[in-house]
mmCIF file with all atom_site columns, C-alpha atoms in Angstrom:
data_model
loop_
_atom_site.group_PDB
_atom_site.id
_atom_site.type_symbol
_atom_site.label_atom_id
_atom_site.label_alt_id
_atom_site.label_comp_id
_atom_site.label_asym_id
_atom_site.label_entity_id
_atom_site.label_seq_id
_atom_site.pdbx_PDB_ins_code
_atom_site.Cartn_x
_atom_site.Cartn_y
_atom_site.Cartn_z
_atom_site.occupancy
_atom_site.B_iso_or_equiv
_atom_site.pdbx_formal_charge
_atom_site.auth_seq_id
_atom_site.auth_comp_id
_atom_site.auth_asym_id
_atom_site.auth_atom_id
_atom_site.pdbx_PDB_model_num
ATOM 1   C CA . MET A 1 1   ? 0.000   0.000   0.000  1.00 45.00 ? 1   MET A CA 1
ATOM 2   C CA . TYR A 1 2   ? 1.111   3.525   -0.714 1.00 55.00 ? 2   TYR A CA 1
ATOM 3   C CA . MET A 1 3   ? 1.264   6.225   1.963  1.00 70.00 ? 3   MET A CA 1
ATOM 4   C CA . LYS A 1 4   ? -2.256  7.444   2.665  1.00 79.00 ? 4   LYS A CA 1
ATOM 5   C CA . ILE A 1 5   ? -3.110  10.440  4.826  1.00 82.00 ? 5   ILE A CA 1
ATOM 6   C CA . LEU A 1 6   ? -6.703  10.720  5.963  1.00 83.00 ? 6   LEU A CA 1
ATOM 7   C CA . ASP A 1 7   ? -8.574  13.356  7.971  1.00 87.00 ? 7   ASP A CA 1
ATOM 8   C CA . VAL A 1 8   ? -11.659 11.692  9.459  1.00 87.00 ? 8   VAL A CA 1
ATOM 9   C CA . ASN A 1 9   ? -14.106 14.563  9.846  1.00 85.00 ? 9   ASN A CA 1
ATOM 10  C CA . ASP A 1 10  ? -17.238 13.354  8.051  1.00 88.00 ? 10  ASP A CA 1
ATOM 11  C CA . MET A 1 11  ? -19.105 10.089  7.411  1.00 88.00 ? 11  MET A CA 1
ATOM 12  C CA . LYS A 1 12  ? -17.490 9.557   3.994  1.00 89.00 ? 12  LYS A CA 1
ATOM 13  C CA . THR A 1 13  ? -14.001 9.568   5.512  1.00 89.00 ? 13  THR A CA 1
ATOM 14  C CA . VAL A 1 14  ? -15.218 7.424   8.433  1.00 89.00 ? 14  VAL A CA 1
ATOM 15  C CA . ASN A 1 15  ? -16.200 4.707   5.946  1.00 91.00 ? 15  ASN A CA 1
ATOM 16  C CA . GLU A 1 16  ? -12.875 5.052   4.128  1.00 90.00 ? 16  GLU A CA 1
ATOM 17  C CA . PHE A 1 17  ? -11.003 4.789   7.461  1.00 89.00 ? 17  PHE A CA 1
ATOM 18  C CA . ASN A 1 18  ? -12.981 1.676   8.438  1.00 89.00 ? 18  ASN A CA 1
ATOM 19  C CA . ASN A 1 19  ? -12.137 0.015   5.112  1.00 89.00 ? 19  ASN A CA 1
ATOM 20  C CA . LEU A 1 20  ? -8.431  0.889   5.278  1.00 87.00 ? 20  LEU A CA 1
ATOM 21  C CA . ILE A 1 21  ? -7.966  -0.197  8.907  1.00 87.00 ? 21  ILE A CA 1
ATOM 22  C CA . LYS A 1 22  ? -9.156  -3.731  8.106  1.00 87.00 ? 22  LYS A CA 1
ATOM 23  C CA . THR A 1 23  ? -6.085  -4.481  6.000  1.00 85.00 ? 23  THR A CA 1
ATOM 24  C CA . ASN A 1 24  ? -3.449  -1.899  6.995  1.00 84.00 ? 24  ASN A CA 1
ATOM 25  C CA . ASP A 1 25  ? -1.527  -0.643  9.978  1.00 86.00 ? 25  ASP A CA 1
ATOM 26  C CA . CYS A 1 26  ? -2.280  2.942   10.935 1.00 86.00 ? 26  CYS A CA 1
ATOM 27  C CA . MET A 1 27  ? -0.930  5.747   13.071 1.00 89.00 ? 27  MET A CA 1
ATOM 28  C CA . VAL A 1 28  ? -3.859  7.785   14.376 1.00 90.00 ? 28  VAL A CA 1
ATOM 29  C CA . LEU A 1 29  ? -4.206  11.147  16.069 1.00 91.00 ? 29  LEU A CA 1
ATOM 30  C CA . TYR A 1 30  ? -7.467  11.438  17.993 1.00 91.00 ? 30  TYR A CA 1
ATOM 31  C CA . TYR A 1 31  ? -8.282  15.092  18.528 1.00 92.00 ? 31  TYR A CA 1
ATOM 32  C CA . MET A 1 32  ? -10.984 17.471  19.680 1.00 92.00 ? 32  MET A CA 1
ATOM 33  C CA . THR A 1 33  ? -11.489 20.673  17.683 1.00 90.00 ? 33  THR A CA 1
ATOM 34  C CA . ASN A 1 34  ? -11.654 23.044  20.658 1.00 90.00 ? 34  ASN A CA 1
ATOM 35  C CA . CYS A 1 35  ? -8.873  21.430  22.759 1.00 91.00 ? 35  CYS A CA 1
ATOM 36  C CA . MET A 1 36  ? -5.925  23.785  23.283 1.00 94.00 ? 36  MET A CA 1
ATOM 37  C CA . PHE A 1 37  ? -3.450  20.885  23.411 1.00 93.00 ? 37  PHE A CA 1
ATOM 38  C CA . CYS A 1 38  ? -4.793  19.542  20.112 1.00 91.00 ? 38  CYS A CA 1
ATOM 39  C CA . ILE A 1 39  ? -4.504  22.983  18.539 1.00 92.00 ? 39  ILE A CA 1
ATOM 40  C CA . ALA A 1 40  ? -0.885  23.211  19.732 1.00 93.00 ? 40  ALA A CA 1
ATOM 41  C CA . LEU A 1 41  ? -0.109  19.758  18.262 1.00 93.00 ? 41  LEU A CA 1
ATOM 42  C CA . GLU A 1 42  ? -1.720  20.461  14.873 1.00 93.00 ? 42  GLU A CA 1
ATOM 43  C CA . PRO A 1 43  ? 1.287   22.128  13.139 1.00 93.00 ? 43  PRO A CA 1
ATOM 44  C CA . ILE A 1 44  ? 3.621   19.397  14.443 1.00 93.00 ? 44  ILE A CA 1
ATOM 45  C CA . TRP A 1 45  ? 1.269   16.677  13.158 1.00 92.00 ? 45  TRP A CA 1
ATOM 46  C CA . GLU A 1 46  ? 1.078   18.377  9.752  1.00 91.00 ? 46  GLU A CA 1
ATOM 47  C CA . GLN A 1 47  ? 4.891   18.415  9.572  1.00 91.00 ? 47  GLN A CA 1
ATOM 48  C CA . PHE A 1 48  ? 4.891   14.736  10.546 1.00 89.00 ? 48  PHE A CA 1
ATOM 49  C CA . GLU A 1 49  ? 2.419   13.958  7.749  1.00 87.00 ? 49  GLU A CA 1
ATOM 50  C CA . LYS A 1 50  ? 4.633   15.757  5.216  1.00 86.00 ? 50  LYS A CA 1
ATOM 51  C CA . GLU A 1 51  ? 7.728   13.880  6.399  1.00 83.00 ? 51  GLU A CA 1
ATOM 52  C CA . MET A 1 52  ? 5.959   10.526  6.153  1.00 82.00 ? 52  MET A CA 1
ATOM 53  C CA . LYS A 1 53  ? 4.488   11.307  2.753  1.00 79.00 ? 53  LYS A CA 1
ATOM 54  C CA . ASN A 1 54  ? 7.996   11.988  1.413  1.00 75.00 ? 54  ASN A CA 1
ATOM 55  C CA . ASN A 1 55  ? 9.213   8.617   2.714  1.00 69.00 ? 55  ASN A CA 1
ATOM 56  C CA . LYS A 1 56  ? 8.386   6.024   0.034  1.00 64.00 ? 56  LYS A CA 1
ATOM 57  C CA . GLU A 1 57  ? 9.178   3.001   2.253  1.00 65.00 ? 57  GLU A CA 1
ATOM 58  C CA . ASN A 1 58  ? 6.150   3.413   4.523  1.00 62.00 ? 58  ASN A CA 1
ATOM 59  C CA . ARG A 1 59  ? 3.322   0.949   4.128  1.00 67.00 ? 59  ARG A CA 1
ATOM 60  C CA . VAL A 1 60  ? 1.205   2.476   6.862  1.00 75.00 ? 60  VAL A CA 1
ATOM 61  C CA . PHE A 1 61  ? -1.494  5.066   6.599  1.00 83.00 ? 61  PHE A CA 1
ATOM 62  C CA . ILE A 1 62  ? -1.796  8.089   8.841  1.00 89.00 ? 62  ILE A CA 1
ATOM 63  C CA . ALA A 1 63  ? -5.116  9.442   10.070 1.00 90.00 ? 63  ALA A CA 1
ATOM 64  C CA . LYS A 1 64  ? -6.545  12.221  12.193 1.00 92.00 ? 64  LYS A CA 1
ATOM 65  C CA . VAL A 1 65  ? -9.870  11.331  13.807 1.00 91.00 ? 65  VAL A CA 1
ATOM 66  C CA . ASN A 1 66  ? -12.192 14.054  15.062 1.00 90.00 ? 66  ASN A CA 1
ATOM 67  C CA . SER A 1 67  ? -13.730 13.238  18.441 1.00 89.00 ? 67  SER A CA 1
ATOM 68  C CA . ASN A 1 68  ? -17.233 13.721  17.004 1.00 89.00 ? 68  ASN A CA 1
ATOM 69  C CA . TYR A 1 69  ? -16.785 10.551  14.907 1.00 88.00 ? 69  TYR A CA 1
ATOM 70  C CA . LEU A 1 70  ? -15.198 8.240   17.492 1.00 87.00 ? 70  LEU A CA 1
ATOM 71  C CA . GLN A 1 71  ? -18.351 6.168   17.945 1.00 88.00 ? 71  GLN A CA 1
ATOM 72  C CA . ASN A 1 72  ? -18.443 5.437   14.188 1.00 88.00 ? 72  ASN A CA 1
ATOM 73  C CA . ILE A 1 73  ? -14.934 4.066   13.686 1.00 88.00 ? 73  ILE A CA 1
ATOM 74  C CA . ASN A 1 74  ? -14.150 0.345   13.885 1.00 84.00 ? 74  ASN A CA 1
ATOM 75  C CA . SER A 1 75  ? -10.952 0.256   15.916 1.00 82.00 ? 75  SER A CA 1
ATOM 76  C CA . ASP A 1 76  ? -9.742  0.215   19.501 1.00 78.00 ? 76  ASP A CA 1
ATOM 77  C CA . LYS A 1 77  ? -10.715 3.497   21.127 1.00 74.00 ? 77  LYS A CA 1
ATOM 78  C CA . ASP A 1 78  ? -8.691  3.398   24.308 1.00 75.00 ? 78  ASP A CA 1
ATOM 79  C CA . ILE A 1 79  ? -8.755  7.177   24.733 1.00 84.00 ? 79  ILE A CA 1
ATOM 80  C CA . LEU A 1 80  ? -8.614  8.879   28.108 1.00 85.00 ? 80  LEU A CA 1
ATOM 81  C CA . GLY A 1 81  ? -7.900  12.405  26.872 1.00 87.00 ? 81  GLY A CA 1
ATOM 82  C CA . PHE A 1 82  ? -7.065  14.514  23.859 1.00 90.00 ? 82  PHE A CA 1
ATOM 83  C CA . PRO A 1 83  ? -4.865  14.504  21.891 1.00 92.00 ? 83  PRO A CA 1
ATOM 84  C CA . THR A 1 84  ? -4.108  10.779  21.840 1.00 91.00 ? 84  THR A CA 1
ATOM 85  C CA . ILE A 1 85  ? -1.772  9.185   19.323 1.00 91.00 ? 85  ILE A CA 1
ATOM 86  C CA . LEU A 1 86  ? -2.067  5.428   18.779 1.00 90.00 ? 86  LEU A CA 1
ATOM 87  C CA . TYR A 1 87  ? -0.436  2.959   16.434 1.00 89.00 ? 87  TYR A CA 1
ATOM 88  C CA . LEU A 1 88  ? -3.060  0.452   15.309 1.00 87.00 ? 88  LEU A CA 1
ATOM 89  C CA . GLU A 1 89  ? -2.399  -2.940  13.751 1.00 85.00 ? 89  GLU A CA 1
ATOM 90  C CA . LYS A 1 90  ? -4.381  -4.458  10.904 1.00 84.00 ? 90  LYS A CA 1
ATOM 91  C CA . GLY A 1 91  ? -7.950  -4.897  12.049 1.00 82.00 ? 91  GLY A CA 1
ATOM 92  C CA . GLY A 1 92  ? -7.805  -1.795  14.234 1.00 80.00 ? 92  GLY A CA 1
ATOM 93  C CA . ARG A 1 93  ? -6.201  -3.380  17.317 1.00 78.00 ? 93  ARG A CA 1
ATOM 94  C CA . LYS A 1 94  ? -4.131  -1.034  19.467 1.00 81.00 ? 94  LYS A CA 1
ATOM 95  C CA . LYS A 1 95  ? -0.450  -1.884  19.297 1.00 82.00 ? 95  LYS A CA 1
ATOM 96  C CA . ARG A 1 96  ? 1.141   1.072   21.068 1.00 86.00 ? 96  ARG A CA 1
ATOM 97  C CA . GLU A 1 97  ? 0.389   4.521   22.410 1.00 87.00 ? 97  GLU A CA 1
ATOM 98  C CA . PHE A 1 98  ? 2.656   7.532   21.930 1.00 89.00 ? 98  PHE A CA 1
ATOM 99  C CA . ASN A 1 99  ? 3.626   8.857   25.380 1.00 87.00 ? 99  ASN A CA 1
ATOM 100 C CA . LYS A 1 100 ? 6.635   11.036  24.655 1.00 88.00 ? 100 LYS A CA 1
ATOM 101 C CA . LYS A 1 101 ? 7.108   14.761  24.075 1.00 88.00 ? 101 LYS A CA 1
ATOM 102 C CA . ARG A 1 102 ? 4.878   16.056  21.327 1.00 88.00 ? 102 ARG A CA 1
ATOM 103 C CA . GLU A 1 103 ? 7.682   17.006  18.983 1.00 89.00 ? 103 GLU A CA 1
ATOM 104 C CA . LEU A 1 104 ? 8.338   16.136  15.359 1.00 89.00 ? 104 LEU A CA 1
ATOM 105 C CA . ASN A 1 105 ? 11.513  14.132  15.945 1.00 89.00 ? 105 ASN A CA 1
ATOM 106 C CA . GLU A 1 106 ? 9.828   12.126  18.737 1.00 90.00 ? 106 GLU A CA 1
ATOM 107 C CA . LEU A 1 107 ? 6.894   11.258  16.443 1.00 90.00 ? 107 LEU A CA 1
ATOM 108 C CA . ILE A 1 108 ? 9.248   10.172  13.665 1.00 87.00 ? 108 ILE A CA 1
ATOM 109 C CA . ASN A 1 109 ? 11.349  8.084   16.078 1.00 89.00 ? 109 ASN A CA 1
ATOM 110 C CA . PHE A 1 110 ? 8.189   6.432   17.463 1.00 89.00 ? 110 PHE A CA 1
ATOM 111 C CA . PHE A 1 111 ? 6.978   5.598   13.957 1.00 85.00 ? 111 PHE A CA 1
ATOM 112 C CA . ASN A 1 112 ? 10.382  4.254   12.834 1.00 84.00 ? 112 ASN A CA 1
ATOM 113 C CA . GLU A 1 113 ? 10.752  2.207   16.016 1.00 85.00 ? 113 GLU A CA 1
ATOM 114 C CA . ILE A 1 114 ? 7.425   0.479   15.401 1.00 81.00 ? 114 ILE A CA 1
ATOM 115 C CA . ARG A 1 115 ? 8.260   -0.111  11.752 1.00 76.00 ? 115 ARG A CA 1
ATOM 116 C CA . GLU A 1 116 ? 11.611  -1.674  12.707 1.00 77.00 ? 116 GLU A CA 1
ATOM 117 C CA . ASN A 1 117 ? 9.871   -3.893  15.263 1.00 74.00 ? 117 ASN A CA 1
ATOM 118 C CA . ASN A 1 118 ? 7.409   -5.016  12.577 1.00 68.00 ? 118 ASN A CA 1
ATOM 119 C CA . ASN A 1 119 ? 10.310  -5.903  10.269 1.00 60.00 ? 119 ASN A CA 1
ATOM 120 C CA . LEU A 1 120 ? 11.976  -7.907  13.042 1.00 56.00 ? 120 LEU A CA 1
ATOM 121 C CA . GLN A 1 121 ? 8.739   -9.742  13.756 1.00 57.00 ? 121 GLN A CA 1
ATOM 122 C CA . ASN A 1 122 ? 8.525   -10.808 10.139 1.00 53.00 ? 122 ASN A CA 1
ATOM 123 C CA . GLY A 1 123 ? 12.004  -12.316 10.584 1.00 53.00 ? 123 GLY A CA 1
ATOM 124 C CA . GLY A 1 124 ? 10.959  -14.049 13.809 1.00 46.00 ? 124 GLY A CA 1
ATOM 125 C CA . ARG A 1 125 ? 13.465  -12.379 16.117 1.00 46.00 ? 125 ARG A CA 1
ATOM 126 C CA . LYS A 1 126 ? 11.275  -9.886  17.947 1.00 43.00 ? 126 LYS A CA 1
ATOM 127 C CA . ILE A 1 127 ? 9.034   -12.525 19.497 1.00 42.00 ? 127 ILE A CA 1
ATOM 128 C CA . SER A 1 128 ? 11.831  -14.021 21.589 1.00 40.00 ? 128 SER A CA 1
ATOM 129 C CA . LYS A 1 129 ? 12.888  -10.551 22.740 1.00 42.00 ? 129 LYS A CA 1
ATOM 130 C CA . ARG A 1 130 ? 9.323   -9.817  23.808 1.00 44.00 ? 130 ARG A CA 1
ATOM 131 C CA . LYS A 1 131 ? 9.216   -12.926 25.967 1.00 45.00 ? 131 LYS A CA 1
ATOM 132 C CA . SER A 1 132 ? 12.436  -11.974 27.694 1.00 42.00 ? 132 SER A CA 1
ATOM 133 C CA . LEU A 1 133 ? 11.193  -8.423  28.242 1.00 47.00 ? 133 LEU A CA 1
ATOM 134 C CA . LYS A 1 134 ? 7.993   -9.740  29.761 1.00 47.00 ? 134 LYS A CA 1
ATOM 135 C CA . GLY A 1 135 ? 10.025  -11.923 32.102 1.00 51.00 ? 135 GLY A CA 1
ATOM 136 C CA . LYS A 1 136 ? 12.122  -8.954  33.169 1.00 52.00 ? 136 LYS A CA 1
ATOM 137 C CA . SER A 1 137 ? 9.083   -6.835  33.882 1.00 53.00 ? 137 SER A CA 1
ATOM 138 C CA . LEU A 1 138 ? 7.573   -9.668  35.925 1.00 54.00 ? 138 LEU A CA 1
ATOM 139 C CA . LYS A 1 139 ? 10.806  -9.941  37.908 1.00 55.00 ? 139 LYS A CA 1
ATOM 140 C CA . ARG A 1 140 ? 10.741  -6.207  38.567 1.00 59.00 ? 140 ARG A CA 1
ATOM 141 C CA . LYS A 1 141 ? 7.154   -6.402  39.758 1.00 59.00 ? 141 LYS A CA 1
ATOM 142 C CA . SER A 1 142 ? 7.917   -9.292  42.093 1.00 61.00 ? 142 SER A CA 1
ATOM 143 C CA . LEU A 1 143 ? 10.937  -7.408  43.488 1.00 60.00 ? 143 LEU A CA 1
ATOM 144 C CA . LYS A 1 144 ? 8.741   -4.385  44.115 1.00 61.00 ? 144 LYS A CA 1
ATOM 145 C CA . ARG A 1 145 ? 6.215   -6.571  45.913 1.00 64.00 ? 145 ARG A CA 1
ATOM 146 C CA . LYS A 1 146 ? 8.943   -8.137  48.049 1.00 63.00 ? 146 LYS A CA 1
ATOM 147 C CA . SER A 1 147 ? 10.362  -4.756  49.014 1.00 70.00 ? 147 SER A CA 1
ATOM 148 C CA . LEU A 1 148 ? 6.848   -3.532  49.859 1.00 70.00 ? 148 LEU A CA 1
ATOM 149 C CA . LYS A 1 149 ? 6.308   -6.590  52.075 1.00 69.00 ? 149 LYS A CA 1
ATOM 150 C CA . LYS A 1 150 ? 9.634   -5.951  53.824 1.00 72.00 ? 150 LYS A CA 1
ATOM 151 C CA . ARG A 1 151 ? 8.692   -2.334  54.490 1.00 72.00 ? 151 ARG A CA 1
ATOM 152 C CA . LYS A 1 152 ? 5.333   -3.361  55.911 1.00 71.00 ? 152 LYS A CA 1
ATOM 153 C CA . SER A 1 153 ? 6.927   -5.970  58.164 1.00 75.00 ? 153 SER A CA 1
ATOM 154 C CA . LEU A 1 154 ? 9.456   -3.373  59.423 1.00 74.00 ? 154 LEU A CA 1
ATOM 155 C CA . LYS A 1 155 ? 6.616   -0.982  60.212 1.00 74.00 ? 155 LYS A CA 1
ATOM 156 C CA . ARG A 1 156 ? 4.829   -3.733  62.147 1.00 77.00 ? 156 ARG A CA 1
ATOM 157 C CA . ARG A 1 157 ? 7.968   -4.527  64.158 1.00 77.00 ? 157 ARG A CA 1
ATOM 158 C CA . LYS A 1 158 ? 8.508   -0.856  65.011 1.00 75.00 ? 158 LYS A CA 1
ATOM 159 C CA . SER A 1 159 ? 4.907   -0.438  66.082 1.00 76.00 ? 159 SER A CA 1
ATOM 160 C CA . LEU A 1 160 ? 5.154   -3.591  68.235 1.00 76.00 ? 160 LEU A CA 1
ATOM 161 C CA . LYS A 1 161 ? 8.311   -2.222  69.885 1.00 74.00 ? 161 LYS A CA 1
ATOM 162 C CA . ARG A 1 162 ? 6.574   1.099   70.586 1.00 75.00 ? 162 ARG A CA 1
ATOM 163 C CA . ASN A 1 163 ? 3.565   -0.680  72.050 1.00 75.00 ? 163 ASN A CA 1
ATOM 164 C CA . THR A 1 164 ? 5.720   -2.795  74.368 1.00 73.00 ? 164 THR A CA 1
ATOM 165 C CA . LYS A 1 165 ? 7.695   0.282   75.533 1.00 68.00 ? 165 LYS A CA 1
ATOM 166 C CA . ASN A 1 166 ? 4.461   2.191   76.205 1.00 71.00 ? 166 ASN A CA 1
ATOM 167 C CA . LYS A 1 167 ? 3.087   -0.705  78.298 1.00 66.00 ? 167 LYS A CA 1
ATOM 168 C CA . LYS A 1 168 ? 6.163   -0.772  80.538 1.00 60.00 ? 168 LYS A CA 1
#
């Protein structure tokens, strides 16, 4: 697929978005027209669109979705606030959310990082890395739980010591 840029702001473009998302990956900006943060992001997003349009290697389409049409689109809508930038896989499933500074170079790096990960997955290498990353995050969580338990037990001991001193 060629690079496609779509502004979803009427029912015609909603239908086009729904058709494209079935078979293509997509980077989506969900915005609200009167949101000051969305207005501030608009020129950066337009620069991002121009940069991506000039890059012939991209096989992903880019879309801006107006908040008035959220209920009509067929994709994951895990949106807690505006603006929200998501990378959606084929079928409209959320793959990743952009949580960095809203700057052009950060958007491009985010997009390239996902594209590189997709290329690695096609080669079969990324899957094993994911498993190891999941294991590491589980280890971190269990270490946090252990340290929390230790802190709680120390608090209990201190309170028991205070109680015994007060009784004497």
